[in-house]
Coordinates of C-alpha atoms in Angstrom, one line a residue:
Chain A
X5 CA 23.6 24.0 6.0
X6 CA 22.8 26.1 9.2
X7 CA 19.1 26.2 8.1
X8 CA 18.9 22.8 7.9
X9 CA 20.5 21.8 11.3
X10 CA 18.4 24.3 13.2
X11 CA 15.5 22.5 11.4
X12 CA 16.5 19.3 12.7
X13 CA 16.8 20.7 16.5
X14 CA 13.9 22.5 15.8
X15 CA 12.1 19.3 15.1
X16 CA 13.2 17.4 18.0
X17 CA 12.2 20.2 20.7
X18 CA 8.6 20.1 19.1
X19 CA 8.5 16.3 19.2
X20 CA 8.8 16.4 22.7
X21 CA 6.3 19.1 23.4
X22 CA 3.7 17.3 21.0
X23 CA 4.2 14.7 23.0
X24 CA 3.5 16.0 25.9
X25 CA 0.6 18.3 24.6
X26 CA -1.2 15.8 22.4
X27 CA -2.2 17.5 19.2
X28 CA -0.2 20.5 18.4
X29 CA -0.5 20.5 14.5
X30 CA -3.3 21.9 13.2
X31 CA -1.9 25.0 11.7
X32 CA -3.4 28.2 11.0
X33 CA -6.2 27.7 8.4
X34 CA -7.3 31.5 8.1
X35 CA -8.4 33.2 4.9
X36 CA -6.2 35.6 5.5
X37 CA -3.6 35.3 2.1
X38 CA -0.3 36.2 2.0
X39 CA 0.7 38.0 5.3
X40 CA 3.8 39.6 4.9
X41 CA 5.8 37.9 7.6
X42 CA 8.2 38.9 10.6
X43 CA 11.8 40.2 8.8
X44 CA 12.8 38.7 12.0
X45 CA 11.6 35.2 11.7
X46 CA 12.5 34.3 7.6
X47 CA 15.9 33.6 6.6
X48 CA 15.6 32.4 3.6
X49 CA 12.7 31.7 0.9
X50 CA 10.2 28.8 2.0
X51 CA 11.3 26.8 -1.3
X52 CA 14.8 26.4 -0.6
X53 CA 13.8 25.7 3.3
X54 CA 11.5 22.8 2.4
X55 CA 14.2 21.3 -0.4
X56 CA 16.3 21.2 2.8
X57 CA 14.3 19.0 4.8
X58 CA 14.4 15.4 3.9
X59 CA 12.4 15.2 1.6
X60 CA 13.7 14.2 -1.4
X61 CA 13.7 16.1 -4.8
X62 CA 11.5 13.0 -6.4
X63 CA 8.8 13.4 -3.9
X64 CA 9.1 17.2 -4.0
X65 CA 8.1 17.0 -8.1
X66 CA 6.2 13.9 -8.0
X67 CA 4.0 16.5 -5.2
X68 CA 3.3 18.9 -7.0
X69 CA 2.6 17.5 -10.2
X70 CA -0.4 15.8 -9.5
X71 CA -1.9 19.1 -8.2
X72 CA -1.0 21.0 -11.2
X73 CA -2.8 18.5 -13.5
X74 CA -5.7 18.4 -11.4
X75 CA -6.2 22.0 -10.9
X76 CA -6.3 22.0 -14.7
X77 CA -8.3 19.9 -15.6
X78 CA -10.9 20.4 -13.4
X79 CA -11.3 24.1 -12.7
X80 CA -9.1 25.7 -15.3
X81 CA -9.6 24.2 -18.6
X82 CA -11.4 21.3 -17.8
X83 CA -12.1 18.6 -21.1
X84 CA -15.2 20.0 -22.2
X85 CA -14.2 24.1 -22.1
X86 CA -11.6 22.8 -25.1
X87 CA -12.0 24.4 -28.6
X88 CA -10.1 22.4 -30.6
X89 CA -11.1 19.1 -32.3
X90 CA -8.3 17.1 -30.4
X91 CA -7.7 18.1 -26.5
X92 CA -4.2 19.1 -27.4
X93 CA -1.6 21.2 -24.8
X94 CA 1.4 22.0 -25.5
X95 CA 3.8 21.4 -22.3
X96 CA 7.2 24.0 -22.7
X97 CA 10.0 22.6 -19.8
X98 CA 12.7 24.4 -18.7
X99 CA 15.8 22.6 -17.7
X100 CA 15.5 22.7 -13.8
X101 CA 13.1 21.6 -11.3
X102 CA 10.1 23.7 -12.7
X103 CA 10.8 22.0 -16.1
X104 CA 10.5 18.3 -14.2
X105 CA 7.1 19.7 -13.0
X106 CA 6.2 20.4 -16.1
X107 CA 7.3 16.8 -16.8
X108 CA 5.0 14.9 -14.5
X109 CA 1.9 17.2 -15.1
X110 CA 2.0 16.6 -18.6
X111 CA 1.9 13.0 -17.5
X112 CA -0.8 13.0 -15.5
X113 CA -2.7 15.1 -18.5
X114 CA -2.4 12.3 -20.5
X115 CA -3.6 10.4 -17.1
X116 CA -6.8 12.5 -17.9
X117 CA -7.2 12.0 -21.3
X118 CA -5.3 15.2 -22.5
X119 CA -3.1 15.2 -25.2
X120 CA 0.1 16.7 -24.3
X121 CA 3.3 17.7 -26.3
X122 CA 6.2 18.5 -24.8
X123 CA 8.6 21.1 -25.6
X124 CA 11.9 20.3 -23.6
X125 CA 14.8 21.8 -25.8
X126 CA 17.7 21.4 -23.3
X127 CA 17.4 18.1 -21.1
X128 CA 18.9 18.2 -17.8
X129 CA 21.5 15.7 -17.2
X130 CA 20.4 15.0 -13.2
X131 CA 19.6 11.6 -13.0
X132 CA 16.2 12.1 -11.5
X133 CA 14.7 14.6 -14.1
X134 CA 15.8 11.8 -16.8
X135 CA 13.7 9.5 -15.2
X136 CA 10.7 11.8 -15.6
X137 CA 11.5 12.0 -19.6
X138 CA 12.0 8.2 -19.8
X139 CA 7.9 8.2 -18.2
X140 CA 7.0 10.7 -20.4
X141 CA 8.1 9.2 -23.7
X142 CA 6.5 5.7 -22.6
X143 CA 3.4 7.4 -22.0
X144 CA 3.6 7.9 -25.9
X145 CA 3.6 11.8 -25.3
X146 CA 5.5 13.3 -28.4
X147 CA 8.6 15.9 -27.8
X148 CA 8.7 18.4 -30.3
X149 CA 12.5 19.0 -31.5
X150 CA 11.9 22.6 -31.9
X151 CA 9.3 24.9 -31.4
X152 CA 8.2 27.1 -34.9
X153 CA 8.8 30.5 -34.6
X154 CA 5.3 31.4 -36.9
X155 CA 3.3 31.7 -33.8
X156 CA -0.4 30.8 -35.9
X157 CA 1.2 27.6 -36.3
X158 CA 1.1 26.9 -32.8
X159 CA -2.1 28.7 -31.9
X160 CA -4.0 26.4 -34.3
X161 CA -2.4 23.2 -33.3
X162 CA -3.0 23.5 -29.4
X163 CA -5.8 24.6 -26.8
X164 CA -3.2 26.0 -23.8
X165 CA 0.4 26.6 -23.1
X166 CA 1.3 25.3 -20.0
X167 CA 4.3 27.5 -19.0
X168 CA 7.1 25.7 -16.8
X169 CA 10.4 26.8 -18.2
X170 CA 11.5 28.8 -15.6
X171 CA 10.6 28.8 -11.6
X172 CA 11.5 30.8 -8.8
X173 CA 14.9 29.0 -8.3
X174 CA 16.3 30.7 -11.9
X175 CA 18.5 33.2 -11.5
X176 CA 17.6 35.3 -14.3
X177 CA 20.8 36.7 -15.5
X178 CA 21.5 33.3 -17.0
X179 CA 18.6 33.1 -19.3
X180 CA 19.7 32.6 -22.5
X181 CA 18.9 31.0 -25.4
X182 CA 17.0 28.9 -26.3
X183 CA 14.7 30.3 -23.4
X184 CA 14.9 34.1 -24.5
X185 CA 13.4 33.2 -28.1
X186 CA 10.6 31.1 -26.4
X187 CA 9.6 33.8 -24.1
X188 CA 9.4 35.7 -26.9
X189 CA 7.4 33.9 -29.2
X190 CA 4.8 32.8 -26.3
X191 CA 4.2 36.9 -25.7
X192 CA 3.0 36.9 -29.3
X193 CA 0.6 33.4 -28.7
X194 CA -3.1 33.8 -28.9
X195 CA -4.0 30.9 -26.8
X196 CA -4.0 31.0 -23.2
X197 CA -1.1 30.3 -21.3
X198 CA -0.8 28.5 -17.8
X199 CA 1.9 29.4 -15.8
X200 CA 3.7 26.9 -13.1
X201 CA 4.6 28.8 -10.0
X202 CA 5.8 32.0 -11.6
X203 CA 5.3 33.1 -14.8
X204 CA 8.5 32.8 -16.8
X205 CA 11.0 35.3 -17.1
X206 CA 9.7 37.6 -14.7
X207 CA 12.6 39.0 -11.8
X208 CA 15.4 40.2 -12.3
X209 CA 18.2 39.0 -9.7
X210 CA 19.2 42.4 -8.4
X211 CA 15.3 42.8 -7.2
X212 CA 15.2 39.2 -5.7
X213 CA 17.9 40.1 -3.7
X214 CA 17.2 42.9 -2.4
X215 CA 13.9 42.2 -1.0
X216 CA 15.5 39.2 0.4
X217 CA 17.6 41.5 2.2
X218 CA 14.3 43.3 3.5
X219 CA 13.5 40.6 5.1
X220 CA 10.1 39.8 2.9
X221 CA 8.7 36.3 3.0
X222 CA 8.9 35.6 -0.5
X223 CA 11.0 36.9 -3.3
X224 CA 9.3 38.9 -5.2
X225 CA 8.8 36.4 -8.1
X226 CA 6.3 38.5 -10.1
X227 CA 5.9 41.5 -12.6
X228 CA 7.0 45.1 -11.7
X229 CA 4.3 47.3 -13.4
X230 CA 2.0 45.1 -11.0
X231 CA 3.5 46.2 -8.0
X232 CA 4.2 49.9 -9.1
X233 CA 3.5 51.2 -5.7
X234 CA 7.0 49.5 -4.1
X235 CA 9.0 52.3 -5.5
X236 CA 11.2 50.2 -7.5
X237 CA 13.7 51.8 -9.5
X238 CA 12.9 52.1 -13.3
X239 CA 16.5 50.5 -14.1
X240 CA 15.5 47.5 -11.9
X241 CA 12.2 47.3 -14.1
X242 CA 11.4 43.7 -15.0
X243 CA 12.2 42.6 -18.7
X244 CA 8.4 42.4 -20.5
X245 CA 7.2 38.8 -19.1
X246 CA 4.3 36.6 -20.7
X247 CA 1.0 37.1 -19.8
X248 CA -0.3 33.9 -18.6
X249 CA -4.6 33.8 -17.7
X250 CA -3.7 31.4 -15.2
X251 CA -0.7 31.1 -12.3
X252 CA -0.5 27.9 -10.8
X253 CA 1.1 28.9 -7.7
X254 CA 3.4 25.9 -5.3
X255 CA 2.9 25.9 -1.9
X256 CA 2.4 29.4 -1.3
X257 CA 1.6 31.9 -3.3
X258 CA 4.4 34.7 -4.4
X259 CA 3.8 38.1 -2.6
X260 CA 3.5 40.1 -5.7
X261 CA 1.1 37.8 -7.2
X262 CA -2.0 39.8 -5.2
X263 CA -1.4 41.9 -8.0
X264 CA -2.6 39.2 -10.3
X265 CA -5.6 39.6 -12.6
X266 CA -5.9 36.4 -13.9
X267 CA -6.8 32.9 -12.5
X268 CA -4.8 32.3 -9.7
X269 CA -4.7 28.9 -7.8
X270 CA -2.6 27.4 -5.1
X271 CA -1.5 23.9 -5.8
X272 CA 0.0 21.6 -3.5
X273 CA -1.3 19.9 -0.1
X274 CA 1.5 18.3 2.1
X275 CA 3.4 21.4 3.7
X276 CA 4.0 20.2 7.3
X277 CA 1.9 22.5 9.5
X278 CA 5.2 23.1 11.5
X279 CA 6.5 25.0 8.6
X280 CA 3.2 26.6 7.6
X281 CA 3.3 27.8 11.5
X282 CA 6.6 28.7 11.5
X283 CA 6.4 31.2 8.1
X284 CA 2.9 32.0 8.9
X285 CA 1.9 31.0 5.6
X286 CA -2.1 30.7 6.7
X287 CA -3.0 28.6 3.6
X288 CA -6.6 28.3 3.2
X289 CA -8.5 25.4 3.7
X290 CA -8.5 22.9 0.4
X291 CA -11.9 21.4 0.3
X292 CA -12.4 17.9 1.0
X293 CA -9.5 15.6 -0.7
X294 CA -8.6 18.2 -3.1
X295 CA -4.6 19.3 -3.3
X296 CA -5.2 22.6 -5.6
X297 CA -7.4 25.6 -4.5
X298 CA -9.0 28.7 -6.2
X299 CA -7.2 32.4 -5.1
Chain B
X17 CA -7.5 3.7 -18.1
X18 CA -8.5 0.5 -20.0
X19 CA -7.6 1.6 -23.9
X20 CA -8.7 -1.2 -25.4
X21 CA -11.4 -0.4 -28.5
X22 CA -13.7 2.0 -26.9
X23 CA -15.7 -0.3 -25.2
X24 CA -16.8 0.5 -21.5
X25 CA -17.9 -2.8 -19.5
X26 CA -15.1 -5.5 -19.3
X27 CA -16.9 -8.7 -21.2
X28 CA -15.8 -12.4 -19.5
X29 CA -12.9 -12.1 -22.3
X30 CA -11.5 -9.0 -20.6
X31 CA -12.3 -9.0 -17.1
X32 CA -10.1 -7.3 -14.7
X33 CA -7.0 -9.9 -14.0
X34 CA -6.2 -10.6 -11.0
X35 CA -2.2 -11.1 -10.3
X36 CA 0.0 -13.8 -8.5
X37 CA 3.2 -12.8 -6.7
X38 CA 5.7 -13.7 -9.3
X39 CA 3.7 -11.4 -12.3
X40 CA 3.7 -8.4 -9.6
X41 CA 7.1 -8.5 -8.8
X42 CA 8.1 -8.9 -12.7
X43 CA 5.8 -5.9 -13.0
X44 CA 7.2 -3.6 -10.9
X45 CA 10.7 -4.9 -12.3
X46 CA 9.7 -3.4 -15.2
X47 CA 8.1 -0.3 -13.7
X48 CA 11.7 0.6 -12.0
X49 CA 13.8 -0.6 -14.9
X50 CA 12.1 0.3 -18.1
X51 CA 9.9 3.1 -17.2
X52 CA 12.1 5.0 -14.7
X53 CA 10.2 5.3 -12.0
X54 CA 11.9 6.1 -8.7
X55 CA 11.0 3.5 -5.6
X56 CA 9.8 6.9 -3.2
X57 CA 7.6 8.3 -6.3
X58 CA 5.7 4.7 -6.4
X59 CA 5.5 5.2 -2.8
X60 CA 4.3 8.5 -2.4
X61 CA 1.9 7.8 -5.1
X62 CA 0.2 4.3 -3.2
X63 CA 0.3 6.0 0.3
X64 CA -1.7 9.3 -1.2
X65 CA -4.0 6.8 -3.4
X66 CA -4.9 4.5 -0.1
X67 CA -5.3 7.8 2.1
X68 CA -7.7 8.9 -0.1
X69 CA -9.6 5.7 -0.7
X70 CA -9.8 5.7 3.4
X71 CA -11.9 9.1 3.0
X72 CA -14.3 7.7 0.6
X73 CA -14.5 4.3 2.7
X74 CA -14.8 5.9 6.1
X75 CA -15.5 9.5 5.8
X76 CA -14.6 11.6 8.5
X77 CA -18.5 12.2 9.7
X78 CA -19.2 8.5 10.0
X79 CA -16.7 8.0 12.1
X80 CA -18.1 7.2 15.5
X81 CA -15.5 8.4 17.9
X82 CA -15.3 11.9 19.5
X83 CA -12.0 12.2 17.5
X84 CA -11.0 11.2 13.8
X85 CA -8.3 8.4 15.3
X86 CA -6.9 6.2 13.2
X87 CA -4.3 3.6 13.9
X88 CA -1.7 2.8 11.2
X89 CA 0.7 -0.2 11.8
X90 CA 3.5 -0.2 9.5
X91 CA 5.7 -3.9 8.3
X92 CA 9.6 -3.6 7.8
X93 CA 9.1 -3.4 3.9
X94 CA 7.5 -1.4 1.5
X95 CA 4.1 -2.0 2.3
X96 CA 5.0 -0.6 5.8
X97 CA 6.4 2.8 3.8
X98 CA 3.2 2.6 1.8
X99 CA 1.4 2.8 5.3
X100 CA 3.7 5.9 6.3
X101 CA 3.1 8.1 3.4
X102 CA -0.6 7.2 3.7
X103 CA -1.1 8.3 7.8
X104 CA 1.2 11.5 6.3
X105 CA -2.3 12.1 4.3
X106 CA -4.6 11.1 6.4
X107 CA -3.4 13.8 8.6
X108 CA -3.4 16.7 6.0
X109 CA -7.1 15.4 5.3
X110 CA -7.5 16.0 8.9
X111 CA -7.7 12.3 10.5
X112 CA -6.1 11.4 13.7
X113 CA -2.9 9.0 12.9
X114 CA -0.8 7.2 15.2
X115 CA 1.9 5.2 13.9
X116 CA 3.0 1.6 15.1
X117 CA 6.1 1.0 13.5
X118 CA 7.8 -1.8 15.5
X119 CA 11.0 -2.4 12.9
X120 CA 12.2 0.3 11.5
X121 CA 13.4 -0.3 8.1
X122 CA 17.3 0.9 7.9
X123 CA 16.5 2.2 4.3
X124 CA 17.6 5.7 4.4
X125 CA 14.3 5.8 1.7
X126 CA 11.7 4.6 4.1
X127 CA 13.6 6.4 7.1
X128 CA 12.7 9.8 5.1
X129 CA 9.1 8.5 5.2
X130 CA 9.2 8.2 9.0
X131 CA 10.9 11.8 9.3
X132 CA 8.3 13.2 7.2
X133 CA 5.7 11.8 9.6
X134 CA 7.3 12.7 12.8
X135 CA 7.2 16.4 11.5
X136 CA 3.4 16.8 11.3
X137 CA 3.3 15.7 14.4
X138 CA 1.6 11.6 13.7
X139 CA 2.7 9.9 17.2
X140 CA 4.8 7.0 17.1
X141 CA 3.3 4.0 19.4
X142 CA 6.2 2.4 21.4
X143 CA 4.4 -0.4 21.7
X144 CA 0.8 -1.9 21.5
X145 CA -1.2 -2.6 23.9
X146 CA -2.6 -6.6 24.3
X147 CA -5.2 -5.5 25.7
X148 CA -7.2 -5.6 22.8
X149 CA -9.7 -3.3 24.4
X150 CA -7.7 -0.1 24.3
X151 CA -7.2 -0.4 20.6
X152 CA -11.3 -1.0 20.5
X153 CA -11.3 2.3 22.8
X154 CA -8.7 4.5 21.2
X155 CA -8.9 3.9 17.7
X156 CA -12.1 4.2 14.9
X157 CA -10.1 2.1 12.4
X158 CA -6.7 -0.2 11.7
X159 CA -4.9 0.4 9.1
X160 CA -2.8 -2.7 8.5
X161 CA 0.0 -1.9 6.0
X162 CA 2.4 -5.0 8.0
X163 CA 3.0 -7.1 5.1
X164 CA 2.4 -6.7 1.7
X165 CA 2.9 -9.3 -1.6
X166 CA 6.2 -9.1 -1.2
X167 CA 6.7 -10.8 2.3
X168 CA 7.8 -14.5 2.5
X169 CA 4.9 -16.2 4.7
X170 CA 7.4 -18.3 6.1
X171 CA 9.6 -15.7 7.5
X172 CA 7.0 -13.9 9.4
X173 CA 8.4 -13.9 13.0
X174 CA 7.9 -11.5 16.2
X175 CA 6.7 -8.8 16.3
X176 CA 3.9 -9.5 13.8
X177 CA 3.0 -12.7 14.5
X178 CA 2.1 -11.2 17.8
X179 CA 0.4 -8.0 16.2
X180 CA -1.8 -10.7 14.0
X181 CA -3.1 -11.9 16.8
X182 CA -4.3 -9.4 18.5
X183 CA -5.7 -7.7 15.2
X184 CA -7.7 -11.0 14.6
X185 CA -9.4 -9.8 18.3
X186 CA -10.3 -6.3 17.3
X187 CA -13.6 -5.5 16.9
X188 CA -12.7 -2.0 15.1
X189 CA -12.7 -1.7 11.4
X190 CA -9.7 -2.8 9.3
X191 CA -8.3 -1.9 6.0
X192 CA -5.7 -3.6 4.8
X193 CA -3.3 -2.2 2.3
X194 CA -2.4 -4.0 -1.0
X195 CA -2.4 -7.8 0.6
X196 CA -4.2 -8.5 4.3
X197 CA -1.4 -9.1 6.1
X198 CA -0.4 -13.1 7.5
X199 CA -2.3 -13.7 3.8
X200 CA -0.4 -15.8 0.7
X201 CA -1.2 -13.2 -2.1
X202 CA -2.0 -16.2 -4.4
X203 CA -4.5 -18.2 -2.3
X204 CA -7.6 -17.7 -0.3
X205 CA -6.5 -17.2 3.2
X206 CA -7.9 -19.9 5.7
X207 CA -7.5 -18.0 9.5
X208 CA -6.0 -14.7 8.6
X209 CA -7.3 -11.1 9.7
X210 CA -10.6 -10.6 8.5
X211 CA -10.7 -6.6 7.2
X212 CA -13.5 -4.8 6.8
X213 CA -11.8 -3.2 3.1
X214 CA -9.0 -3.4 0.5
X215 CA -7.0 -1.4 -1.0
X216 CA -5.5 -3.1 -4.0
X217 CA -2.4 -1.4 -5.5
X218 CA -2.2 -1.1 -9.1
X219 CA -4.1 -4.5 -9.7
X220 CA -5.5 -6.4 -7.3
X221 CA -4.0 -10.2 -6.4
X222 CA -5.3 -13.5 -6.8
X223 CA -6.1 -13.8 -3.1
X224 CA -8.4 -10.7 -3.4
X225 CA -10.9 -13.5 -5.1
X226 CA -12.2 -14.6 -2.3
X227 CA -12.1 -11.3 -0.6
X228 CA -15.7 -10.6 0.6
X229 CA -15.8 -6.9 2.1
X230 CA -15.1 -3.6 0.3
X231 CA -12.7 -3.4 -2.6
X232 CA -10.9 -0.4 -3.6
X233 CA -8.3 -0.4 -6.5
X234 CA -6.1 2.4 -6.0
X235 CA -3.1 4.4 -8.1
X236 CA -3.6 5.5 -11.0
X237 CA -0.3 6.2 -13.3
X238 CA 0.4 2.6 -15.0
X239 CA 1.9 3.6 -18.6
X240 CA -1.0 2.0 -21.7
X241 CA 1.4 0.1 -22.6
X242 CA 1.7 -1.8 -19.4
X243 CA -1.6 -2.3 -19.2
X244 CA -1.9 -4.0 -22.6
X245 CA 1.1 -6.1 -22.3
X246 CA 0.2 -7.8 -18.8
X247 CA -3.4 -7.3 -19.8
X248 CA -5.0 -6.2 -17.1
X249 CA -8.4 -4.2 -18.0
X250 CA -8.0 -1.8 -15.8
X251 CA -11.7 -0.5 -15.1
X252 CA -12.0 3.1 -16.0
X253 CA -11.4 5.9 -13.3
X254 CA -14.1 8.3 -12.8
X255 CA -13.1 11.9 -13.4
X256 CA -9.4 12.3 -11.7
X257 CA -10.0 10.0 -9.4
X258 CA -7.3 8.0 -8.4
X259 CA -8.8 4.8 -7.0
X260 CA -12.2 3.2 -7.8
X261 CA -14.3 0.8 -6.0
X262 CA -14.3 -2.5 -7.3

């Protein structure tokens, strides 16, 4: 795609200079979150820009994964915070690439001594996201072959949700069942809910695009009644999302996600600082080794 | 994460096993085959393990040079990838790679690795220097990622034969990744390199017996069931740590 070729050129002129200049990387490591950027300088959201690059769709999951568990387990609901008897989460997978996430993370849970169950209703038939099922399943993690509708039964059985049915790439319009009677069902759960990237079900496409077409950084990927001071239209209002305690955001935050009252943590540590230069991301600085950061 | 009946030291009867060349490579059969797991994600998931294992081995404070430089010399193969995704981390953990990759493998898998490098900015060497000298100068420590269990002693022509030699001169730190390179995995090696450190992947090999310096075990993700059936008594991970001293 054009994107991707002026990537490539883009790449090669700053090999050069770096060259030349010594260290040029670096980025910007301010504390200064979410900057709305240039309308000038963004083209297209950052996560279909980085899925152009090469790197491939394997390393992209098997990235973020990691981060996801981790931030879980040790800042968010770490072993010891658990109520229930057994450590029990309940992983719900959507059919694209936040559903693969979802995936690996319940992997690496089990990694930690978690025990995850997964709730992945419609399998994708890409190669790749098999692969992660095959790991799950010989990692002994059970996949539920429905989810009950009695919502106490679920409270009592697990600790958390973790949310990763749907992610910033879904275009909402084509959210059907079984997903619609999921989202539904996890509004009504008592126990807290963890959201990967965005919280499920939130945007409407009409909205995304048009603040694409502003020129925003990020598509809105968040609630309207948090952002009620954008002057959206009432007919564009968001359908009634979950209400997760904690967003796990990728990469960068989502702009409406200041608006946020819950837990909100950035997972993810390998952005090139090229591209965290070039969209002016200024991601703070993750301590030490870590790959997941408090908001 | 050893499983076996709750107990936490390994006795004599289940001490960590150490693995020849022929039980890794039916192992990682195994891993690609039967558990699905994609040649980049094993990768990705060795070259982040070793980085960080660098960072508990030789912490950015202690190193001794005016900047964190570190020089990372890649092999043909997969331990040469392993070494490219693991400079790709040392940068974001803000060390000072440069790459020596002589023989670029033309695996369009490994040649996303090296694109992924070049675009944060990790300088490729054209060349290094004889002189051992500079590399004293230049560099606080060697990462030598050249050859891993994999390689064929027998095939081991230029350029590494060359590179061998002048890393047997350093007087800089090395860390070898998985095997040292110019080693036979399954015997103690007589005039090889001499590192400094380690870093075992998944299980460390029968040559690591008679290793005498630091000894990291690193990646974390081998299925239970692995574990069991090729008995190898893992030691436990602390917290989410991903590698472990030995």
């Amino acid at each position: 795609s054009d994107f991707y070729h002026a990537l490539i050129s883009h790449m090669h002129g700053r090999r050069a200079s770096s060259l030349a200049g010594g260290w040029g990387g670096g980025g910007q490591r301010g504390e200064n979150m979410n900057r709305t950027a240039n309308p000038a300088q963004c083209r297209q959201p950052v996560e279909s820009a980085i899925f152009k690059v090469c790197i491939i769709h394997n390393g992209v999951v098997s990235l973020h994964s990691p981060s996801v568990s981790l931030c879980l387990f040790l800042q968010a609901y770490p072993l010891s915070s658990l109520s229930k008897k057994q450590p029990t989460v309940l992983v719900i997978c959507g059919p694209e690439q936040n559903g693969s996430i979802g995936l690996v993370c319940a992997r690496h849970l089990r990694i930690f001594e978690y025990e995850p169950t997964i709730y992945y209703p419609k399998r994708s038939p890409h190669s790749l996201h098999q692969d992660f099922t095959i790991q799950c399943e010989k990692m002994d993690i059970p996949f539920l072959s429905y989810l009950p509708t009695e919502v106490q039964l679920i409270n009592d059985a697990y600790n958390l949700v973790i949310d990763s049915i749907l992610g910033p790439e879904t275009d909402l319009q084509d959210v059907k069942e079984p997903y619609s009677g999921i989202l539904a069902t996890l509004k009504q759960v008592k126990i807290p809910i963890a959201s990967v990237d965005v919280p499920s079900g939130m945007l409407l496409l009409k909205l995304r695009l048009r603040l694409l077409n502003q020129g925003l950084l990020y598509t809105s990927l968040y609630k309207c009644c948090f952002c009620p001071s954008k002057g959206w239209d009432s007919d564009e209002a968001s359908t009634d999302g979950i209400n997760p305690e904690v967003l796990i955001s990728l990469m960068a935050p989502k702009k409406c996600a200041t608006s946020f009252s819950g837990k909100h943590f950035l997972a993810g540590r390998f952005l090139p600082y090229d591209m965290q230069k070039k969209y002016e991301l200024n991601l703070p600085e993750f301590p030490g080794t870590e790959c997941f950061i408090e908001l």
